PDB file of N, CA and C in Angstrom:
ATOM      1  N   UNK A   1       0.812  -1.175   0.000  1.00  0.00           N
ATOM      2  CA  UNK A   1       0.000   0.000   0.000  1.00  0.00           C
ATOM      3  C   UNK A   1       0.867   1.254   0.000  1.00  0.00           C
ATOM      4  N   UNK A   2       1.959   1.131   0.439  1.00  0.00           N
ATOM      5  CA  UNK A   2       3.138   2.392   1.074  1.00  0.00           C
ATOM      6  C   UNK A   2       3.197   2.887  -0.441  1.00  0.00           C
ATOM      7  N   UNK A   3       3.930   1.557  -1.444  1.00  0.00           N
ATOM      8  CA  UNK A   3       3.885   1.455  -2.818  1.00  0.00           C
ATOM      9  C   UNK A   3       3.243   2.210  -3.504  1.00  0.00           C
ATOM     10  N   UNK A   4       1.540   2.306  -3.871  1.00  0.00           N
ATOM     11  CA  UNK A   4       0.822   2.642  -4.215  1.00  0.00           C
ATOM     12  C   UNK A   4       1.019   3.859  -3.826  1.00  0.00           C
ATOM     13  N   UNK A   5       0.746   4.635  -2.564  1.00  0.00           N
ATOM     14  CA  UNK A   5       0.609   5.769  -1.979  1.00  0.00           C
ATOM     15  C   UNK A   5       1.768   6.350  -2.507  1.00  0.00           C
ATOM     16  N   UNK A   6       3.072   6.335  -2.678  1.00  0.00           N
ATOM     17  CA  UNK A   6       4.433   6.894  -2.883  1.00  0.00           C
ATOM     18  C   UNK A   6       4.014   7.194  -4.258  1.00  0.00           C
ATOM     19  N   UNK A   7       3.498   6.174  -4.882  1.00  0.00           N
ATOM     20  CA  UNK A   7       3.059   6.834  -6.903  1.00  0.00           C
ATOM     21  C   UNK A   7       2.590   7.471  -6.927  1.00  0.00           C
ATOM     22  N   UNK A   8       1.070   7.654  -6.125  1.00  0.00           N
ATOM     23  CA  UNK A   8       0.301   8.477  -6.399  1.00  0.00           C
ATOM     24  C   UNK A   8       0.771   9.919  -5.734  1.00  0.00           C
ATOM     25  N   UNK A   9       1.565   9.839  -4.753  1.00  0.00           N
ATOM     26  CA  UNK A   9       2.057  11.494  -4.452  1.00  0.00           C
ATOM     27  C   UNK A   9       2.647  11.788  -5.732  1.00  0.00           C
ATOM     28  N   UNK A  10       3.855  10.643  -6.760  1.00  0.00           N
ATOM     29  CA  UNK A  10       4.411  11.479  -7.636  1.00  0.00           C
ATOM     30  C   UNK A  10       3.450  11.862  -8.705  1.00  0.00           C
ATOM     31  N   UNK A  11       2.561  11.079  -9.019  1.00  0.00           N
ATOM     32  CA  UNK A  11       1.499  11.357  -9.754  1.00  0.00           C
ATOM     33  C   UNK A  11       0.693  13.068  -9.753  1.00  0.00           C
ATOM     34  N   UNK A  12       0.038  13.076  -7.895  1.00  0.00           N
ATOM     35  CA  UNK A  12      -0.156  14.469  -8.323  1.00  0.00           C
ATOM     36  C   UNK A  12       0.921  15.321  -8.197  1.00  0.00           C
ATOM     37  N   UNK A  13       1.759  15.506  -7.318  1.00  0.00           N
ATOM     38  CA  UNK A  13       2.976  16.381  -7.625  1.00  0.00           C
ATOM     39  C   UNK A  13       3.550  16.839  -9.109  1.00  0.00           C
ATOM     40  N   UNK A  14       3.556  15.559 -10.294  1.00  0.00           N
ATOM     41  CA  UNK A  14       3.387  15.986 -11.197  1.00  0.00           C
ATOM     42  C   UNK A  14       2.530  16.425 -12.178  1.00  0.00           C
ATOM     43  N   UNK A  15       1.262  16.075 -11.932  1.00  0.00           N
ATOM     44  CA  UNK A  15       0.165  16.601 -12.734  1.00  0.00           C
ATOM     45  C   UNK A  15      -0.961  17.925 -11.898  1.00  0.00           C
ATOM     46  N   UNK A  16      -0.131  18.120 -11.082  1.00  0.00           N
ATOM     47  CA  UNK A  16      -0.873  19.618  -9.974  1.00  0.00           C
ATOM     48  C   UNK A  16      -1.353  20.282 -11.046  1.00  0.00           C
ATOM     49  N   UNK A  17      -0.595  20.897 -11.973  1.00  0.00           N
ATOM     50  CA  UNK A  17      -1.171  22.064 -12.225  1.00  0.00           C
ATOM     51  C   UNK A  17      -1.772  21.606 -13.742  1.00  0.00           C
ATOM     52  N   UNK A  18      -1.949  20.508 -14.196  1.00  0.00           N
ATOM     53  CA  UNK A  18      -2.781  20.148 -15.382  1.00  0.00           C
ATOM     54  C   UNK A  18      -3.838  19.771 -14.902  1.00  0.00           C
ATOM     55  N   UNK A  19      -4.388  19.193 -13.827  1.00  0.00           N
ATOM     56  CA  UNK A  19      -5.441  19.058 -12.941  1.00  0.00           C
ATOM     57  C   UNK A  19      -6.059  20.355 -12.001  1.00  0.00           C
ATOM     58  N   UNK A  20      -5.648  21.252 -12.475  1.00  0.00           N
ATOM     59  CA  UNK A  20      -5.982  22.442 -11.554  1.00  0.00           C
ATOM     60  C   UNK A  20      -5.408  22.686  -9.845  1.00  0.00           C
ATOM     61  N   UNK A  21      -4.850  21.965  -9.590  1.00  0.00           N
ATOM     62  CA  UNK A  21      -4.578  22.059  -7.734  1.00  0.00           C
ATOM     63  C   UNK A  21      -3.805  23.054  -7.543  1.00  0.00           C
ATOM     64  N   UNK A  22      -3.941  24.106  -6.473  1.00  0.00           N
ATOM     65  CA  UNK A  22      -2.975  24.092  -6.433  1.00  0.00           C
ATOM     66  C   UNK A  22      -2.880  24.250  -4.731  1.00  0.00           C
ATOM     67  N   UNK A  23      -1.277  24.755  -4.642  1.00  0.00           N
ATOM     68  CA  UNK A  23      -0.836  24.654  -3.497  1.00  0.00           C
ATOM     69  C   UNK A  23      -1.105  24.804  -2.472  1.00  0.00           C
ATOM     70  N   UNK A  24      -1.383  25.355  -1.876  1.00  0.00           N
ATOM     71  CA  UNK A  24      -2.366  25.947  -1.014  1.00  0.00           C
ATOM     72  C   UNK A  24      -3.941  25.425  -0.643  1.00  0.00           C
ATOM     73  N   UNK A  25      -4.501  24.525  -1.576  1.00  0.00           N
ATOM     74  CA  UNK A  25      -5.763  23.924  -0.851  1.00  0.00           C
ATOM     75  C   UNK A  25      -5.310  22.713   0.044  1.00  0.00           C
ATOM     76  N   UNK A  26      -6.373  22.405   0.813  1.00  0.00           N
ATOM     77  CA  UNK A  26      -6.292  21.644   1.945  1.00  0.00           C
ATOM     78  C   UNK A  26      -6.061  20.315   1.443  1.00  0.00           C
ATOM     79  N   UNK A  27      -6.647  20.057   0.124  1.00  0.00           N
ATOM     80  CA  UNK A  27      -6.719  18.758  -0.260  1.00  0.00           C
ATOM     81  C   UNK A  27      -5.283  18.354  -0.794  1.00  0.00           C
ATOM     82  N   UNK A  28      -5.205  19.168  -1.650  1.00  0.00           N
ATOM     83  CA  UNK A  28      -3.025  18.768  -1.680  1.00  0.00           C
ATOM     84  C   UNK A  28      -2.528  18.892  -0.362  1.00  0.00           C
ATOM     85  N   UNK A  29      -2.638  19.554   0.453  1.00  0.00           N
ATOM     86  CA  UNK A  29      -2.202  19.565   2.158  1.00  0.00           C
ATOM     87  C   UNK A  29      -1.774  18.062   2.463  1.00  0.00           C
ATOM     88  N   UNK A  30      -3.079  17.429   2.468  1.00  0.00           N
ATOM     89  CA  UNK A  30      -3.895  16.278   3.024  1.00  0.00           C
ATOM     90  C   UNK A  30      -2.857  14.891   2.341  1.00  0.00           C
ATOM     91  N   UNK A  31      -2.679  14.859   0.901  1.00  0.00           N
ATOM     92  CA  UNK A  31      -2.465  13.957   0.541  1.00  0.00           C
ATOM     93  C   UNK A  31      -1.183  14.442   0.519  1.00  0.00           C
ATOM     94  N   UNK A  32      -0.292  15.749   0.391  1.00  0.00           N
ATOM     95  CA  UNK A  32       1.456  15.718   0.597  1.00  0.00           C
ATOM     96  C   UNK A  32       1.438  14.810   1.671  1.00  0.00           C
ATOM     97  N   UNK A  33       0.663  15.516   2.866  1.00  0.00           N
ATOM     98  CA  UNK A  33       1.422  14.393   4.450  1.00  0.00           C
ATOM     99  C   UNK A  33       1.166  13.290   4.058  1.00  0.00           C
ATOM    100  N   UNK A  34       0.061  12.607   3.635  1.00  0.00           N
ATOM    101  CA  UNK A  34      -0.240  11.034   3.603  1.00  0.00           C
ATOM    102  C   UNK A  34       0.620  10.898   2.475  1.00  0.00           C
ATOM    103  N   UNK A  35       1.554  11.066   1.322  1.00  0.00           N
ATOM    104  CA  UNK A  35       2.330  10.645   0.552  1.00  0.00           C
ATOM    105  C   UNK A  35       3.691  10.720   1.139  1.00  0.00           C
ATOM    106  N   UNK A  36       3.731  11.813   2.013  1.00  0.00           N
ATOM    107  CA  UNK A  36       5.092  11.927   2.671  1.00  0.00           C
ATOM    108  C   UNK A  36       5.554  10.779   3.572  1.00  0.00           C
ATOM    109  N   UNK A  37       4.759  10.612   4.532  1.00  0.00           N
ATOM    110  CA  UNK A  37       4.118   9.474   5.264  1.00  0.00           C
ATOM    111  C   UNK A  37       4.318   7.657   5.102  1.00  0.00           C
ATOM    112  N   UNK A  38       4.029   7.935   3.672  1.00  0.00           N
ATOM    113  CA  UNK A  38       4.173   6.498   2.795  1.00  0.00           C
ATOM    114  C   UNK A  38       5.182   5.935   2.263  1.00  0.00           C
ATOM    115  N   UNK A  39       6.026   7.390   1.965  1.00  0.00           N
ATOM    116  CA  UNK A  39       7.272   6.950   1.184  1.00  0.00           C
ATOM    117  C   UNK A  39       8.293   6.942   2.484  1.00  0.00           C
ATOM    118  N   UNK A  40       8.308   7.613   3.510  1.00  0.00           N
ATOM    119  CA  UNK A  40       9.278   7.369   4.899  1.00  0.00           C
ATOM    120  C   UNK A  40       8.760   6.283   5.157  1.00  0.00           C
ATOM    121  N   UNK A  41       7.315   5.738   5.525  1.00  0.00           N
ATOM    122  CA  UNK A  41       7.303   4.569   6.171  1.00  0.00           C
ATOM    123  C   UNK A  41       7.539   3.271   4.905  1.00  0.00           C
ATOM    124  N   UNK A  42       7.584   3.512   3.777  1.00  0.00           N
ATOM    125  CA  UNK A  42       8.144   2.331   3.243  1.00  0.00           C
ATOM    126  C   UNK A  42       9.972   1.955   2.738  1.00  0.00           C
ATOM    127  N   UNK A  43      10.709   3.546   2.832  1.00  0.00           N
ATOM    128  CA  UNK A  43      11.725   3.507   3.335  1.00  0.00           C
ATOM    129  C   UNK A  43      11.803   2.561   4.522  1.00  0.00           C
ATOM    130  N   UNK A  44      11.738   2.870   5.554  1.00  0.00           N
ATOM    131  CA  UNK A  44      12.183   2.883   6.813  1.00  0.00           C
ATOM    132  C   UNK A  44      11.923   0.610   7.120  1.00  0.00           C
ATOM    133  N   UNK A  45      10.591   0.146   6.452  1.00  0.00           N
ATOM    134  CA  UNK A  45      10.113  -0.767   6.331  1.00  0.00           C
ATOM    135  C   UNK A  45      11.660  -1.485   5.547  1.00  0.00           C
ATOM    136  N   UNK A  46      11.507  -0.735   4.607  1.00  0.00           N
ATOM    137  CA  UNK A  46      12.762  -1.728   3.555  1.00  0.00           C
ATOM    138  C   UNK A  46      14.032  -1.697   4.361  1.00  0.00           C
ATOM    139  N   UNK A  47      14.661  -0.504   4.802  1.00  0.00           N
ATOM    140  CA  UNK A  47      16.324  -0.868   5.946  1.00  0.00           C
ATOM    141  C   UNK A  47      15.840  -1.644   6.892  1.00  0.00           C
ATOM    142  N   UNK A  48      14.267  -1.659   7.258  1.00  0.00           N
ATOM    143  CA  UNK A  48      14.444  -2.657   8.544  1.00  0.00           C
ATOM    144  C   UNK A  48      14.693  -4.110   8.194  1.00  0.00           C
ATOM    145  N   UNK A  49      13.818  -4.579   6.762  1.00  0.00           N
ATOM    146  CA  UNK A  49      14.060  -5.769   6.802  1.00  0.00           C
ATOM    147  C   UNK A  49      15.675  -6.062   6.448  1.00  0.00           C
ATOM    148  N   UNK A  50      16.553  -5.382   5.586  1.00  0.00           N
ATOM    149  CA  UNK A  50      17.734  -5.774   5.447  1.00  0.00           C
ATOM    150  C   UNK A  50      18.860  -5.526   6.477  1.00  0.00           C
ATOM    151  N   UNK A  51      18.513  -4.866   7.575  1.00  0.00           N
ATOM    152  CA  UNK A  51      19.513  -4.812   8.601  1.00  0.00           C
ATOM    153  C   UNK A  51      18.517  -5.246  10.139  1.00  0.00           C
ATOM    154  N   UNK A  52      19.519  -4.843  10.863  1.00  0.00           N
ATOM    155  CA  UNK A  52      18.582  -5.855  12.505  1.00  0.00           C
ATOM    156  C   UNK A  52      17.914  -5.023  12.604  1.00  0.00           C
ATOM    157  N   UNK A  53      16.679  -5.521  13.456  1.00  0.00           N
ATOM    158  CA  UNK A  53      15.627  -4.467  13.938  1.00  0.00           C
ATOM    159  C   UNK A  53      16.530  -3.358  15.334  1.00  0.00           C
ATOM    160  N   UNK A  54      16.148  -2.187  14.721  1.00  0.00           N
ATOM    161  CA  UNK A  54      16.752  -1.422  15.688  1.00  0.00           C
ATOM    162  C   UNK A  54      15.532  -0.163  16.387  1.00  0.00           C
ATOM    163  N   UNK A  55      15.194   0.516  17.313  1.00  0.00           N
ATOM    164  CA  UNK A  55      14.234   1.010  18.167  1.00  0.00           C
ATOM    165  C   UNK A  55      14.212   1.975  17.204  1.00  0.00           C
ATOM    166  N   UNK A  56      14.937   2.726  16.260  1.00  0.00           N
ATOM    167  CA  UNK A  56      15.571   4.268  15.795  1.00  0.00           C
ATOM    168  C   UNK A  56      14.338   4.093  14.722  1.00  0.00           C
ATOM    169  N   UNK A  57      13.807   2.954  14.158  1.00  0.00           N
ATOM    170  CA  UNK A  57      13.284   2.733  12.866  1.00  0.00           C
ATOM    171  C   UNK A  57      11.433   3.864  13.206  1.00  0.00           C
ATOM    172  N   UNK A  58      11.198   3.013  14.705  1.00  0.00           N
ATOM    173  CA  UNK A  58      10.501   3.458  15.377  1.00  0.00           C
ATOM    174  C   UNK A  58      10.019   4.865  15.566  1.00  0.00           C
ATOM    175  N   UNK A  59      11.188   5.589  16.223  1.00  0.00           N
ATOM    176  CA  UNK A  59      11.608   6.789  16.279  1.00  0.00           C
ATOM    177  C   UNK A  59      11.180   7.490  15.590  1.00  0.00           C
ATOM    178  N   UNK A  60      11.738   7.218  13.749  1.00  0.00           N
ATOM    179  CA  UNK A  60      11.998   8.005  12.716  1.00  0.00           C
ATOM    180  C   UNK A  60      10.212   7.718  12.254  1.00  0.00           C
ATOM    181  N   UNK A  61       9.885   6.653  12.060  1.00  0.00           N
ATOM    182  CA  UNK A  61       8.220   6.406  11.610  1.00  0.00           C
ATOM    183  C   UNK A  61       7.569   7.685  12.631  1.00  0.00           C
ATOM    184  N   UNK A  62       7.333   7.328  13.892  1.00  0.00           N
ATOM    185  CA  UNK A  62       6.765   8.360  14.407  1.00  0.00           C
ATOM    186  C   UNK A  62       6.983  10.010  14.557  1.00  0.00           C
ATOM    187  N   UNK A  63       8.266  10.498  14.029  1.00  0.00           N
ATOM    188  CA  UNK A  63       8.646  11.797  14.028  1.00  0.00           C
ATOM    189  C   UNK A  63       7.986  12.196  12.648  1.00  0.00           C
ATOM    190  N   UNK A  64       8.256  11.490  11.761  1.00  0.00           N
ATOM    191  CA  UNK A  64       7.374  11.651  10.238  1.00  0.00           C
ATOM    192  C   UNK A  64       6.205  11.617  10.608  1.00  0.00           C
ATOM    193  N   UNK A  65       5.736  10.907  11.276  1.00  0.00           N
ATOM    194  CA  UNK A  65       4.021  11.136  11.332  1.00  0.00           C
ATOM    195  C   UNK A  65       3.413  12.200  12.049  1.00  0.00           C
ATOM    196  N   UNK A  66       4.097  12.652  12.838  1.00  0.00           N
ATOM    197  CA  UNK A  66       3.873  13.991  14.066  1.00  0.00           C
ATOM    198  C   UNK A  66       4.713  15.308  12.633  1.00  0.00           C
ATOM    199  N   UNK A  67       5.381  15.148  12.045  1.00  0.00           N
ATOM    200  CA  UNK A  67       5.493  15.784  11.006  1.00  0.00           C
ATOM    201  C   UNK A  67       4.226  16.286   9.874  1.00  0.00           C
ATOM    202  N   UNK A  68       4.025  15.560   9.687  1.00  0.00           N
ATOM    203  CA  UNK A  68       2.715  15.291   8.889  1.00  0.00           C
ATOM    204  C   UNK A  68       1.318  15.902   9.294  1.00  0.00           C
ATOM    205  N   UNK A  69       1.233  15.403  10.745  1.00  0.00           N
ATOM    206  CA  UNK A  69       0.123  16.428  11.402  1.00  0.00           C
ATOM    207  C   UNK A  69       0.301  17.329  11.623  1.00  0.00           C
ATOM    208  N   UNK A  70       1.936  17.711  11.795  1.00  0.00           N
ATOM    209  CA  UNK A  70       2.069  19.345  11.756  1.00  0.00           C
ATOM    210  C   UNK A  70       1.259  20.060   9.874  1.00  0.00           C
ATOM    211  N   UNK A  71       2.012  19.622   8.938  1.00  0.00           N
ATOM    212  CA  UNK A  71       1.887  19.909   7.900  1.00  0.00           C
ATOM    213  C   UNK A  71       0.119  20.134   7.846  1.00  0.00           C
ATOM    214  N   UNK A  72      -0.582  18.721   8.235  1.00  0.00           N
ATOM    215  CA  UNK A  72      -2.176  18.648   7.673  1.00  0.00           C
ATOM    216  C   UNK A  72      -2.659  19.864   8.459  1.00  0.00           C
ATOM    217  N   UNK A  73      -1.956  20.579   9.968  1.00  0.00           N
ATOM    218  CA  UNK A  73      -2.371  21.549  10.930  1.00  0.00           C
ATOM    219  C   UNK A  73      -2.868  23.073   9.961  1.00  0.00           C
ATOM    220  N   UNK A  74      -1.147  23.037   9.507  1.00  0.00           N
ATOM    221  CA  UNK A  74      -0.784  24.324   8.552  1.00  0.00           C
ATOM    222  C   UNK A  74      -2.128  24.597   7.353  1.00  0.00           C
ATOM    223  N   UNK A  75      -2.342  23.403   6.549  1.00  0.00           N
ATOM    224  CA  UNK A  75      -3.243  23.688   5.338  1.00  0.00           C
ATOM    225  C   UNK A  75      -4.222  23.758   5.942  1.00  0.00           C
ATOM    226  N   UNK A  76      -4.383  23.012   7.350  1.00  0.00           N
ATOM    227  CA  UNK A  76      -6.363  23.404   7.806  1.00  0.00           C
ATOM    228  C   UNK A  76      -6.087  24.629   8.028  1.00  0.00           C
ATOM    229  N   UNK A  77      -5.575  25.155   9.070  1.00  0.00           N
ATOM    230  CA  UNK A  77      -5.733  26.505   9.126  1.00  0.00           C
ATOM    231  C   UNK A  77      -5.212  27.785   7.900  1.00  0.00           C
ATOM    232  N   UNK A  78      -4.516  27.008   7.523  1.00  0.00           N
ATOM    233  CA  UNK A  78      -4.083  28.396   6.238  1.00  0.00           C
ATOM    234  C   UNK A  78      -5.246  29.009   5.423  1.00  0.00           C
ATOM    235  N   UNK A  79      -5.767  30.234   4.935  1.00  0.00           N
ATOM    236  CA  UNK A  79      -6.758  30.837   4.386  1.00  0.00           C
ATOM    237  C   UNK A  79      -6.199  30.378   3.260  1.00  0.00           C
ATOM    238  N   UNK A  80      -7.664  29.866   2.315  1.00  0.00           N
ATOM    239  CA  UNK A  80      -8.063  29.794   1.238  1.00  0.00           C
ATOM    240  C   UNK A  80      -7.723  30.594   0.339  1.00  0.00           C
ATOM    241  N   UNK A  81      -7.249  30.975  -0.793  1.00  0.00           N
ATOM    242  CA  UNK A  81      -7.422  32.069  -1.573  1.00  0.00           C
ATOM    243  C   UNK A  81      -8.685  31.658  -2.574  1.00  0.00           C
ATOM    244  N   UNK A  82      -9.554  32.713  -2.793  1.00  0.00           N
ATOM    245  CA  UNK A  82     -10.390  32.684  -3.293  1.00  0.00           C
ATOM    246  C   UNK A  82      -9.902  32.879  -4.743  1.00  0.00           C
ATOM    247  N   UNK A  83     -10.326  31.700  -5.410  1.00  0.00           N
ATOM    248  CA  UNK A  83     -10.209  31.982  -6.887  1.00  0.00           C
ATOM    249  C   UNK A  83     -11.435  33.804  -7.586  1.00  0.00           C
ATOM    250  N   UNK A  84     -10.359  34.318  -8.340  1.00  0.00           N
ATOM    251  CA  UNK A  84     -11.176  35.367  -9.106  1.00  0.00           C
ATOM    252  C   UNK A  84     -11.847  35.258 -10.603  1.00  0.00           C
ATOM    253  N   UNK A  85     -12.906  35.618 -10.505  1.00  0.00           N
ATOM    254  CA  UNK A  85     -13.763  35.443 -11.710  1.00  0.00           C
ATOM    255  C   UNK A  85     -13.722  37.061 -12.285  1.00  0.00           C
ATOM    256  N   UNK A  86     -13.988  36.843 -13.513  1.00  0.00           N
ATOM    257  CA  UNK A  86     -13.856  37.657 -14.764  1.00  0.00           C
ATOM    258  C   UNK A  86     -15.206  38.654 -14.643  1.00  0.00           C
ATOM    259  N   UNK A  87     -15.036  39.632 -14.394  1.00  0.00           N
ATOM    260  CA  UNK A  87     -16.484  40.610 -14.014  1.00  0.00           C
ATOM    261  C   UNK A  87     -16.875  41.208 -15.676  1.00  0.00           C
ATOM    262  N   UNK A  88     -15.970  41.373 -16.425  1.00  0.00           N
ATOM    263  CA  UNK A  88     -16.656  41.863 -17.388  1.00  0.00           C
ATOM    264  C   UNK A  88     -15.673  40.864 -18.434  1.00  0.00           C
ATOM    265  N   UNK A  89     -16.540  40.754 -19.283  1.00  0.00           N
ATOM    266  CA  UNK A  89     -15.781  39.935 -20.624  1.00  0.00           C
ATOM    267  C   UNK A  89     -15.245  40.843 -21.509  1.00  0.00           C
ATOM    268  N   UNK A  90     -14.021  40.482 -22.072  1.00  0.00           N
ATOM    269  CA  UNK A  90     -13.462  41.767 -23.310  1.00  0.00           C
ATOM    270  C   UNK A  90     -14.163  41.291 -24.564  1.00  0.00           C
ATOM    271  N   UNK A  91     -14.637  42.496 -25.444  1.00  0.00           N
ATOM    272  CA  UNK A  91     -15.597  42.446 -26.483  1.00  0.00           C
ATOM    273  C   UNK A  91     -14.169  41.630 -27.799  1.00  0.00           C
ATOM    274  N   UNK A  92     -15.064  40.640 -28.289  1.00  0.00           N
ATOM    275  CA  UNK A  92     -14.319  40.163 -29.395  1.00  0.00           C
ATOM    276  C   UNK A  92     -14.983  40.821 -31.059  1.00  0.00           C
ATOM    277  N   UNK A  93     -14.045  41.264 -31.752  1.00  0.00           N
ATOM    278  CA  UNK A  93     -14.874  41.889 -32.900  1.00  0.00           C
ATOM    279  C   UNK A  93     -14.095  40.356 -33.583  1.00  0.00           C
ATOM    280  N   UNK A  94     -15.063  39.645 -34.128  1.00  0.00           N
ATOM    281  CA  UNK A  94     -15.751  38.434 -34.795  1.00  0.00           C
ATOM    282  C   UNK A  94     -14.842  38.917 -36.072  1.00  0.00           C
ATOM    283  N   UNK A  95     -15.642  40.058 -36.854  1.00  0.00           N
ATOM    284  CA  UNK A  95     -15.450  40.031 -38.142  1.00  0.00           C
ATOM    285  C   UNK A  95     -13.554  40.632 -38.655  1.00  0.00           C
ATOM    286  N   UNK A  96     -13.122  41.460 -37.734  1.00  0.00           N
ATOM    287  CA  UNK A  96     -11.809  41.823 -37.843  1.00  0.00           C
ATOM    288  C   UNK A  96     -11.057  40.559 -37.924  1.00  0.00           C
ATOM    289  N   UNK A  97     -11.288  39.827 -36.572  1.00  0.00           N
ATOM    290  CA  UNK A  97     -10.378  38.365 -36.879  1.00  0.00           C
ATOM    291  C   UNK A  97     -10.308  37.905 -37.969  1.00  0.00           C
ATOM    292  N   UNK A  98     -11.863  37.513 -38.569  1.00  0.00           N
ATOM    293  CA  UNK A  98     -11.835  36.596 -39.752  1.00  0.00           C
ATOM    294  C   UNK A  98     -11.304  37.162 -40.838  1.00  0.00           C
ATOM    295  N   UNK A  99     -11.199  38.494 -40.725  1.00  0.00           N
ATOM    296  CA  UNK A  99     -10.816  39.574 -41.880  1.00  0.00           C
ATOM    297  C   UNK A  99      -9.297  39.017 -42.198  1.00  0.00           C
ATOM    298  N   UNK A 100      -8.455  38.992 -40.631  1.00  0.00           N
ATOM    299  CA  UNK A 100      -6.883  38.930 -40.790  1.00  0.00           C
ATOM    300  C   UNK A 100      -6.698  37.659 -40.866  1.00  0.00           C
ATOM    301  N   UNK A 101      -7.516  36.422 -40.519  1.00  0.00           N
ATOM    302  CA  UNK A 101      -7.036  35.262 -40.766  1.00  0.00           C
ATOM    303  C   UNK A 101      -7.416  35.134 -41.909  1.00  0.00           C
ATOM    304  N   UNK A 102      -7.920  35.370 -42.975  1.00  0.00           N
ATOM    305  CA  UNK A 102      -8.321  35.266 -44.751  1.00  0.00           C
ATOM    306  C   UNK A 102      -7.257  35.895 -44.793  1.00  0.00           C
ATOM    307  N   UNK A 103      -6.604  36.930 -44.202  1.00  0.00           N
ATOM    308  CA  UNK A 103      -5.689  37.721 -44.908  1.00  0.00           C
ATOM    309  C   UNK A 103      -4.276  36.572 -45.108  1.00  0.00           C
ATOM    310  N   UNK A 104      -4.047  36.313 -43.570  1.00  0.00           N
ATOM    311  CA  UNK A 104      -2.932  35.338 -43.287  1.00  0.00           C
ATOM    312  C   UNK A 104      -2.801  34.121 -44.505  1.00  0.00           C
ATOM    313  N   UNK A 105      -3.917  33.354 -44.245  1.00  0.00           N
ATOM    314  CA  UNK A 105      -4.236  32.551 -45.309  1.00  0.00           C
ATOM    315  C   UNK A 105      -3.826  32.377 -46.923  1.00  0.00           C
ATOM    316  N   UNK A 106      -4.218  33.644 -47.408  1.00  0.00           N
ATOM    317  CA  UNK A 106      -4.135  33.942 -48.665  1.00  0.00           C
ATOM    318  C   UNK A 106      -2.480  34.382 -49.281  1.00  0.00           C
ATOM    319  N   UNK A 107      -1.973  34.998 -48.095  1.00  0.00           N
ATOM    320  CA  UNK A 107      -0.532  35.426 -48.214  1.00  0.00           C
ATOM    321  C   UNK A 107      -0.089  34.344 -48.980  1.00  0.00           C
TER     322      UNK A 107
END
């Protein structure tokens, strides 16, 4: 599952801004920590099985996770920015365009 979760952070990390997200909403917040989360605890999973179990593995899992709730803290409380909408539309003259693209065209 760690697996899965570690793709899908690179997944949106790389497709943020072709999907619209961005930084600052709660919902990328949410899933950085739980991707952050996934890829330390499946680190930390893989040195344990190839070396002895040591208490530190412990340690480091739980400092990442108290990490993480710091992080999910920050985006709950951080203000929203309100996306801005377009109050007036700019007038398109229709016929000028078509005028210069026949023109382009014909060149």
């Amino acid at each position: 599952m760690d697996v899965m979760q570690s793709g899908l952070l690179l997944l949106l990390v790389g497709f943020a801004s072709y999907f619209g997200l961005s930084w600052r909403s709660s919902a990328y917040g949410f899933a950085i920590g739980l991707g952050i989360f996934a890829c330390v605890d499946l680190a930390t999973e893989t040195v344990r099985i190839w070396s002895r179990p040591a208490a530190y593995f412990d340690f480091v899992t739980m400092a990442t996770y108290h990490c993480c709730v710091v992080i999910w803290l920050v985006y709950l409380l951080a203000p929203q920015r309100v996306p801005r909408t377009a109050k007036e539309l700019p007038e398109n003259n229709l016929d000028q365009w078509n005028a210069e693209l026949q023109r382009l065209l014909l060149q």
